[in-house]
Amino acid sequence: MSDFRLPESLRPSDGRFGCGPSKIRQEQLDHLYRHAHLLGTSHRQKPVRDLVGRVREGLSDLYRLPAGYEVILGNGGSTAFWDAAAFSLIETRSAHLAFGEFGQKFVKAAGAPWLQSPIVVSGEPGTVSAFSGDEVADIFAYPHNETSTGAMAPVTRIGTGDALTVVDATSAAGGVDVDIANTDVYYFAPQKNFASDGGLWFALVSPAAIERINRIAASERYIPEILSLEIALDNSRLDQTLNTPAIATLLLLDAQIAWMRENGGLAWADARTKDSSGRIYAWADAHPNATPFVGVTAHRSQVVATIDFDATIDASAVSAMLRANGIVDIDPYRKLGRNQLRIATFTAIEPDDVTKLLGAIDAAVMAL
Ligand SMILES: *Cc1c(COP(=O)(O)O)cnc(C)c1O
């Protein structure tokens, strides 16, 4: 087993199948290199502001943003955005779907002392929970794609009156088509389908969300500057961030957005990730010892495929054998503790590499 050698014909052109950080295409690195003169220059000057402007414009175009929606950004990734939401978006009480690690993490941030305790509709890992419709809250939050389990939720508007629909799109954005009009805040970090590095957050915000951000900022509430969405909004409108962003991260993202737009935008990316994940689910359905972890077909993620194995196959041994052969990061989410492989089928990943990966898994299983 330790001297397992994968035949050349089963080696994907790129062995990175992790769910974030994830595969970055060589063309993105070439773009970074071509624009290396931007590194080490002021983010308050035109060249870097043009880059931020291009990224904001590119995201608006990719998402066909409805009138009045804006693209805002800041430092700290999606995890920082949860705290920013607790300070700048939740008025008194939030309601959450929590059917995995990431949904649960937002619940924790929303437990801030100046807010009423959040309403939580929990679901077992591998399922998608749903609001009853009776919850009274001023934001309704859920992950579009729960990266820890591979369960994907439909994106729909929840709540009445001026309640906001706030969607964690970190692992869905750039890989799953969506109608942004069904959301007020669709936020993500760029190290998944956008194939960049981590450290930034982006949010597509509706006029109602902007109104909420401004109203809370004008209230008595204390808000740290780094977590103020109003300050992020003001800076974003100037194609800047409050503090220094990672310019290389922006350049990698810039290249990925351009690539998606050249190829047909989100509809193209959506079809590509469906193709890749469809290959995995079909393989698992036909496999005597493997089963898709997510039981409900409609909830099976097209960007993160989770496959359980029965007791005759040690998934961690398979993962280790493949890692020794250059195929990395297909282990399950660490806290899930299942006999499972978790495979990203993000937009950057070649569908034919997914087919090779499945052959490689078969070969490793045979060699066990
Ligand atoms: C990766 C991920 C996060 C965390 O993103 P960071 O940028 O590391 O904070 C949050 N939510 C989801 C759904 C994710 O997949």
Coordinates of C-alpha atoms and ligand atoms in Angstrom, one line a residue:
M1 CA 0.0 0.0 0.0
S2 CA 2.8 2.4 0.9
D3 CA 4.5 1.7 -2.4
F4 CA 1.3 2.2 -4.4
R5 CA 2.2 3.9 -7.7
L6 CA -0.5 5.4 -9.8
P7 CA -0.2 4.6 -13.5
E8 CA 0.5 7.6 -15.7
S9 CA -2.8 7.2 -17.5
L10 CA -4.7 7.9 -14.3
R11 CA -2.8 11.0 -13.3
P12 CA -5.0 14.1 -13.5
S13 CA -3.3 17.1 -15.2
D14 CA -3.7 18.8 -11.8
G15 CA -4.0 16.9 -8.5
R16 CA -5.6 19.7 -6.4
F17 CA -9.2 18.7 -5.4
G18 CA -9.4 20.5 -2.1
C19 CA -12.3 22.6 -1.1
G20 CA -10.4 25.7 -0.2
P21 CA -7.8 26.9 -0.7
S22 CA -8.2 25.2 -4.1
K23 CA -6.7 24.8 -7.5
I24 CA -5.3 28.0 -9.0
R25 CA -4.9 27.8 -12.8
Q26 CA -1.5 28.4 -14.4
E27 CA -3.1 31.2 -16.5
Q28 CA -4.0 33.0 -13.4
L29 CA -0.4 32.8 -12.2
D30 CA 0.7 34.1 -15.6
H31 CA -1.7 37.0 -15.2
L32 CA -0.2 37.7 -11.8
Y33 CA 3.3 37.6 -13.2
R34 CA 2.4 39.9 -16.0
H35 CA 1.0 42.4 -13.5
A36 CA 3.7 41.9 -10.9
H37 CA 4.6 45.6 -11.2
L38 CA 1.4 46.3 -9.2
L39 CA 2.7 44.4 -6.2
G40 CA 4.4 46.7 -3.7
T41 CA 2.5 49.8 -4.9
S42 CA 0.0 51.9 -3.1
H43 CA -3.6 50.6 -3.0
R44 CA -4.7 54.3 -2.9
Q45 CA -3.3 55.0 -6.4
K46 CA -4.9 54.5 -9.7
P47 CA -3.4 51.2 -10.9
V48 CA -4.6 49.1 -7.8
R49 CA -7.9 51.0 -7.7
D50 CA -8.4 50.2 -11.4
L51 CA -7.8 46.5 -10.5
V52 CA -10.4 46.7 -7.6
G53 CA -12.8 48.5 -10.0
R54 CA -12.3 45.8 -12.6
V55 CA -13.0 43.0 -10.1
R56 CA -16.2 44.9 -8.9
E57 CA -17.4 45.5 -12.4
G58 CA -16.6 41.9 -13.4
L59 CA -18.6 40.5 -10.5
S60 CA -21.5 42.8 -11.3
D61 CA -21.5 41.6 -14.9
L62 CA -21.1 37.9 -13.9
Y63 CA -24.0 38.1 -11.5
R64 CA -26.1 40.3 -13.8
L65 CA -26.7 42.5 -10.8
P66 CA -30.2 44.0 -10.6
A67 CA -30.5 47.8 -10.4
G68 CA -29.3 49.3 -7.1
Y69 CA -27.2 46.3 -6.1
E70 CA -23.5 46.9 -5.3
V71 CA -20.3 44.9 -4.9
I72 CA -18.6 45.6 -1.6
L73 CA -15.4 44.1 -0.2
G74 CA -13.1 44.1 2.8
N75 CA -10.4 42.2 4.5
G76 CA -10.7 39.1 6.7
G77 CA -12.5 36.5 4.6
S78 CA -16.0 35.1 5.2
T79 CA -15.3 34.4 8.8
A80 CA -14.8 38.2 9.4
F81 CA -17.9 38.8 7.4
W82 CA -20.0 36.9 10.1
D83 CA -18.7 39.3 12.8
A84 CA -19.3 42.3 10.4
A85 CA -22.9 41.1 10.0
A86 CA -23.4 40.9 13.8
F87 CA -22.3 44.5 14.0
S88 CA -23.7 46.0 10.8
L89 CA -26.6 43.9 9.5
I90 CA -28.5 42.2 12.3
E91 CA -30.9 44.7 13.9
T92 CA -32.2 42.7 16.8
R93 CA -32.5 39.0 15.9
S94 CA -31.3 36.7 13.1
A95 CA -32.7 33.3 12.0
H96 CA -30.3 30.7 10.6
L97 CA -30.3 27.3 8.9
A98 CA -27.5 25.3 10.4
F99 CA -26.9 22.0 8.7
G100 CA -23.1 21.9 9.0
E101 CA -20.0 23.6 10.3
F102 CA -20.2 26.8 8.4
G103 CA -23.8 27.6 9.0
Q104 CA -23.2 26.9 12.7
K105 CA -20.2 29.3 12.8
F106 CA -22.4 32.2 11.7
V107 CA -24.9 31.3 14.5
K108 CA -22.0 31.7 16.9
A109 CA -21.1 35.1 15.6
A110 CA -24.8 36.1 15.8
G111 CA -24.9 35.3 19.5
A112 CA -23.3 38.7 20.2
P113 CA -24.4 40.3 23.5
W114 CA -26.2 43.3 21.9
L115 CA -28.5 41.0 19.9
Q116 CA -31.3 38.6 20.9
S117 CA -30.3 35.0 20.7
P118 CA -30.5 33.8 17.2
I119 CA -33.2 31.4 16.0
V120 CA -31.6 28.2 14.7
V121 CA -33.2 25.6 12.4
S122 CA -30.7 22.8 12.6
G123 CA -30.3 19.8 10.3
E124 CA -28.3 16.7 10.4
P125 CA -25.0 16.8 8.4
G126 CA -25.9 15.7 4.8
T127 CA -29.3 17.3 4.9
V128 CA -30.6 20.8 4.2
S129 CA -32.9 22.2 6.9
A130 CA -35.7 24.7 6.1
F131 CA -37.4 27.6 7.8
S132 CA -41.0 27.0 8.9
G133 CA -42.1 30.5 7.9
D134 CA -43.1 31.4 11.4
E135 CA -39.7 32.7 12.5
V136 CA -39.6 36.4 13.4
A137 CA -36.2 37.8 12.6
D138 CA -34.7 40.7 10.7
I139 CA -32.2 38.6 8.8
F140 CA -32.6 35.1 7.5
A141 CA -29.3 33.4 6.9
Y142 CA -28.2 30.1 5.3
P143 CA -25.3 28.7 3.4
H144 CA -25.8 28.3 -0.4
N145 CA -23.4 25.4 -0.2
E146 CA -22.4 23.8 3.1
T147 CA -18.8 22.9 2.3
S148 CA -18.4 20.7 5.3
T149 CA -21.0 18.2 4.2
G150 CA -21.6 18.8 0.4
A151 CA -25.2 19.7 0.9
M152 CA -26.6 22.6 -1.3
A153 CA -29.6 24.7 -0.5
P154 CA -32.0 26.4 -3.0
V155 CA -31.5 30.2 -3.0
T156 CA -34.9 31.7 -2.2
R157 CA -36.0 34.9 -0.4
I158 CA -37.2 34.3 3.1
G159 CA -39.2 36.4 5.5
T160 CA -41.6 39.4 5.1
G161 CA -41.4 43.1 5.5
D162 CA -37.9 44.4 5.6
A163 CA -36.3 41.1 6.6
L164 CA -33.1 40.5 4.7
T165 CA -32.0 37.2 3.0
V166 CA -28.3 36.8 3.7
V167 CA -26.5 33.9 1.9
D168 CA -23.1 32.4 2.6
A169 CA -21.9 31.7 -0.9
T170 CA -18.3 31.1 -0.1
S171 CA -18.0 27.8 -1.9
A172 CA -20.9 28.3 -4.3
A173 CA -20.0 31.7 -5.8
G174 CA -18.4 31.4 -9.2
G175 CA -19.6 27.8 -9.6
V176 CA -23.4 27.9 -9.2
D177 CA -25.7 30.1 -11.2
V178 CA -28.1 32.1 -9.1
D179 CA -30.7 34.9 -9.3
I180 CA -29.3 37.5 -7.1
A181 CA -32.7 39.2 -6.9
N182 CA -33.6 36.4 -4.4
T183 CA -31.0 37.6 -2.0
D184 CA -30.1 40.8 -0.1
V185 CA -26.6 39.9 0.8
Y186 CA -24.7 37.2 -1.2
Y187 CA -21.2 37.0 0.3
F188 CA -18.1 34.9 -0.3
A189 CA -14.3 34.7 -0.1
P190 CA -12.3 34.1 -3.3
Q191 CA -10.3 30.9 -2.5
K192 CA -12.9 28.4 -3.8
N193 CA -14.6 28.6 -7.3
F194 CA -12.8 31.9 -7.8
A195 CA -9.5 30.1 -7.4
S196 CA -7.7 32.9 -5.7
D197 CA -6.1 33.1 -2.3
G198 CA -8.0 33.7 0.9
G199 CA -8.2 36.8 3.1
L200 CA -10.8 39.0 1.4
W201 CA -14.5 39.0 1.5
F202 CA -17.0 40.2 -1.1
A203 CA -20.7 40.8 -0.8
L204 CA -23.3 41.6 -3.4
V205 CA -25.7 43.8 -1.5
S206 CA -29.3 44.9 -2.3
P207 CA -30.7 48.5 -1.8
A208 CA -32.5 47.1 1.3
A209 CA -29.3 45.8 2.7
I210 CA -27.5 49.1 2.0
E211 CA -30.4 50.9 3.8
R212 CA -30.0 48.6 6.8
I213 CA -26.2 49.0 6.9
N214 CA -26.6 52.8 6.9
R215 CA -29.4 52.8 9.5
I216 CA -27.4 50.7 11.9
A217 CA -24.3 52.8 11.4
A218 CA -26.3 55.9 12.3
S219 CA -27.6 54.3 15.5
E220 CA -25.9 54.3 18.9
R221 CA -24.3 50.9 18.4
Y222 CA -20.5 50.7 18.8
I223 CA -19.0 49.2 15.6
P224 CA -15.3 48.6 15.2
E225 CA -14.1 50.1 11.9
I226 CA -12.7 46.9 10.5
L227 CA -16.2 45.3 11.0
S228 CA -18.2 48.2 9.8
L229 CA -20.1 47.5 6.5
E230 CA -20.8 51.2 6.1
I231 CA -17.1 51.9 6.0
A232 CA -16.6 49.0 3.6
L233 CA -19.4 50.4 1.4
D234 CA -17.9 53.9 1.4
N235 CA -14.4 52.5 0.5
S236 CA -15.7 50.1 -2.1
R237 CA -17.5 52.9 -3.9
L238 CA -14.0 54.4 -4.3
D239 CA -12.6 51.0 -5.4
Q240 CA -10.6 50.8 -2.1
T241 CA -10.6 48.9 1.1
L242 CA -10.4 50.3 4.6
N243 CA -6.9 48.8 5.1
T244 CA -4.3 47.2 2.8
P245 CA -5.7 44.3 0.7
A246 CA -3.6 41.5 -0.7
I247 CA -2.9 42.7 -4.2
A248 CA -1.9 39.3 -5.5
T249 CA -5.2 37.8 -4.3
L250 CA -7.0 40.5 -6.3
L251 CA -5.0 39.8 -9.4
L252 CA -5.6 36.0 -9.3
L253 CA -9.4 36.8 -8.9
D254 CA -9.3 39.3 -11.7
A255 CA -7.9 36.6 -14.0
Q256 CA -10.5 34.0 -12.9
I257 CA -13.4 36.4 -13.4
A258 CA -12.1 37.3 -16.9
W259 CA -11.8 33.6 -17.8
M260 CA -15.4 32.9 -16.7
R261 CA -16.7 35.8 -18.6
E262 CA -14.8 34.8 -21.8
N263 CA -16.3 31.3 -21.6
G264 CA -19.9 32.2 -21.1
G265 CA -20.2 33.5 -17.5
L266 CA -22.0 31.8 -14.6
A267 CA -24.2 29.7 -16.8
W268 CA -21.1 28.1 -18.3
A269 CA -19.5 27.7 -14.9
D270 CA -22.7 26.1 -13.6
A271 CA -22.8 23.6 -16.4
R272 CA -19.1 22.7 -15.9
T273 CA -19.4 22.0 -12.2
K274 CA -22.6 20.0 -12.8
D275 CA -20.7 18.0 -15.4
S276 CA -17.8 17.3 -13.0
S277 CA -19.9 16.5 -9.9
G278 CA -22.4 14.4 -12.0
R279 CA -19.5 12.2 -13.0
I280 CA -18.7 11.5 -9.3
Y281 CA -22.3 10.9 -8.3
A282 CA -22.9 8.5 -11.2
W283 CA -19.7 6.7 -10.3
A284 CA -20.7 6.4 -6.6
D285 CA -24.2 5.3 -7.5
A286 CA -22.7 2.4 -9.6
H287 CA -20.1 1.5 -7.0
P288 CA -20.9 -1.5 -4.8
N289 CA -19.1 0.1 -1.7
A290 CA -19.7 3.8 -2.2
T291 CA -22.7 6.0 -1.7
P292 CA -23.3 9.8 -2.0
F293 CA -23.4 11.1 1.5
V294 CA -26.3 13.5 0.7
G295 CA -29.4 11.4 0.4
V296 CA -31.7 13.8 -1.3
T297 CA -30.6 14.1 -5.0
A298 CA -31.7 17.7 -5.2
H299 CA -29.5 18.7 -2.3
R300 CA -26.3 17.0 -3.6
S301 CA -23.8 19.8 -4.2
Q302 CA -22.5 20.4 -7.7
V303 CA -19.3 22.0 -6.3
V304 CA -18.4 19.7 -3.3
A305 CA -19.1 16.0 -3.7
T306 CA -19.0 13.9 -0.6
I307 CA -18.9 10.1 -1.0
D308 CA -19.2 7.6 1.9
F309 CA -17.6 4.2 1.8
D310 CA -18.7 1.0 3.6
A311 CA -16.6 -0.6 6.2
T312 CA -14.7 -2.8 3.6
I313 CA -12.8 0.3 2.3
D314 CA -10.7 2.7 4.4
A315 CA -11.3 6.1 2.8
S316 CA -8.4 7.6 4.8
A317 CA -6.0 5.0 3.4
V318 CA -7.2 5.8 -0.1
S319 CA -6.7 9.5 0.4
A320 CA -3.2 8.8 1.8
M321 CA -2.2 6.6 -1.1
L322 CA -3.4 9.2 -3.6
R323 CA -1.7 12.0 -1.7
A324 CA 1.6 10.2 -2.1
N325 CA 0.9 10.3 -5.8
G326 CA 0.2 14.0 -6.0
I327 CA -3.6 13.9 -5.6
V328 CA -4.3 16.0 -2.6
D329 CA -7.0 17.2 -0.1
I330 CA -9.8 14.8 -0.8
D331 CA -10.2 14.0 2.9
P332 CA -13.6 14.6 4.6
Y333 CA -14.2 17.8 6.7
R334 CA -12.1 17.1 9.8
K335 CA -14.9 17.4 12.3
L336 CA -17.3 15.2 10.3
G337 CA -15.4 12.1 11.2
R338 CA -16.8 9.9 8.4
N339 CA -15.4 7.2 6.3
Q340 CA -15.6 9.5 3.3
L341 CA -13.9 11.3 0.5
R342 CA -14.8 14.9 -0.2
I343 CA -13.9 16.2 -3.7
A344 CA -14.2 19.8 -4.9
T345 CA -15.6 20.2 -8.4
F346 CA -14.9 23.9 -8.6
T347 CA -15.0 25.7 -11.9
A348 CA -11.2 25.7 -12.2
I349 CA -11.1 21.9 -12.1
E350 CA -11.1 20.1 -15.4
P351 CA -14.0 17.6 -15.7
D352 CA -11.7 15.2 -17.4
D353 CA -9.4 15.4 -14.4
V354 CA -12.4 14.3 -12.3
T355 CA -12.8 11.2 -14.5
K356 CA -9.1 10.4 -14.0
L357 CA -9.4 10.9 -10.2
L358 CA -12.3 8.4 -10.1
G359 CA -10.1 5.9 -12.0
A360 CA -7.3 6.7 -9.5
I361 CA -9.6 6.0 -6.6
D362 CA -10.6 2.7 -8.1
A363 CA -7.0 1.8 -8.6
A364 CA -6.2 2.7 -4.9
V365 CA -9.1 0.6 -3.7
M366 CA -8.0 -2.4 -5.7
A367 CA -4.5 -2.1 -4.3
L368 CA -5.7 -1.9 -0.7
Ligands
LIG1 C1 -14.6 28.2 3.3 C2 -15.9 28.7 3.8 C3 -16.0 29.7 4.8 C4 -14.8 30.3 5.4 O1 -14.1 31.1 4.6 P1 -12.8 32.0 5.2 O2 -12.5 32.9 4.1 O3 -11.8 31.0 5.5 O4 -13.3 32.7 6.4 C5 -17.2 30.1 5.2 N1 -18.3 29.5 4.6 C6 -18.3 28.6 3.7 C7 -19.6 28.0 3.2 C8 -17.1 28.1 3.3 O5 -17.0 27.2 2.3

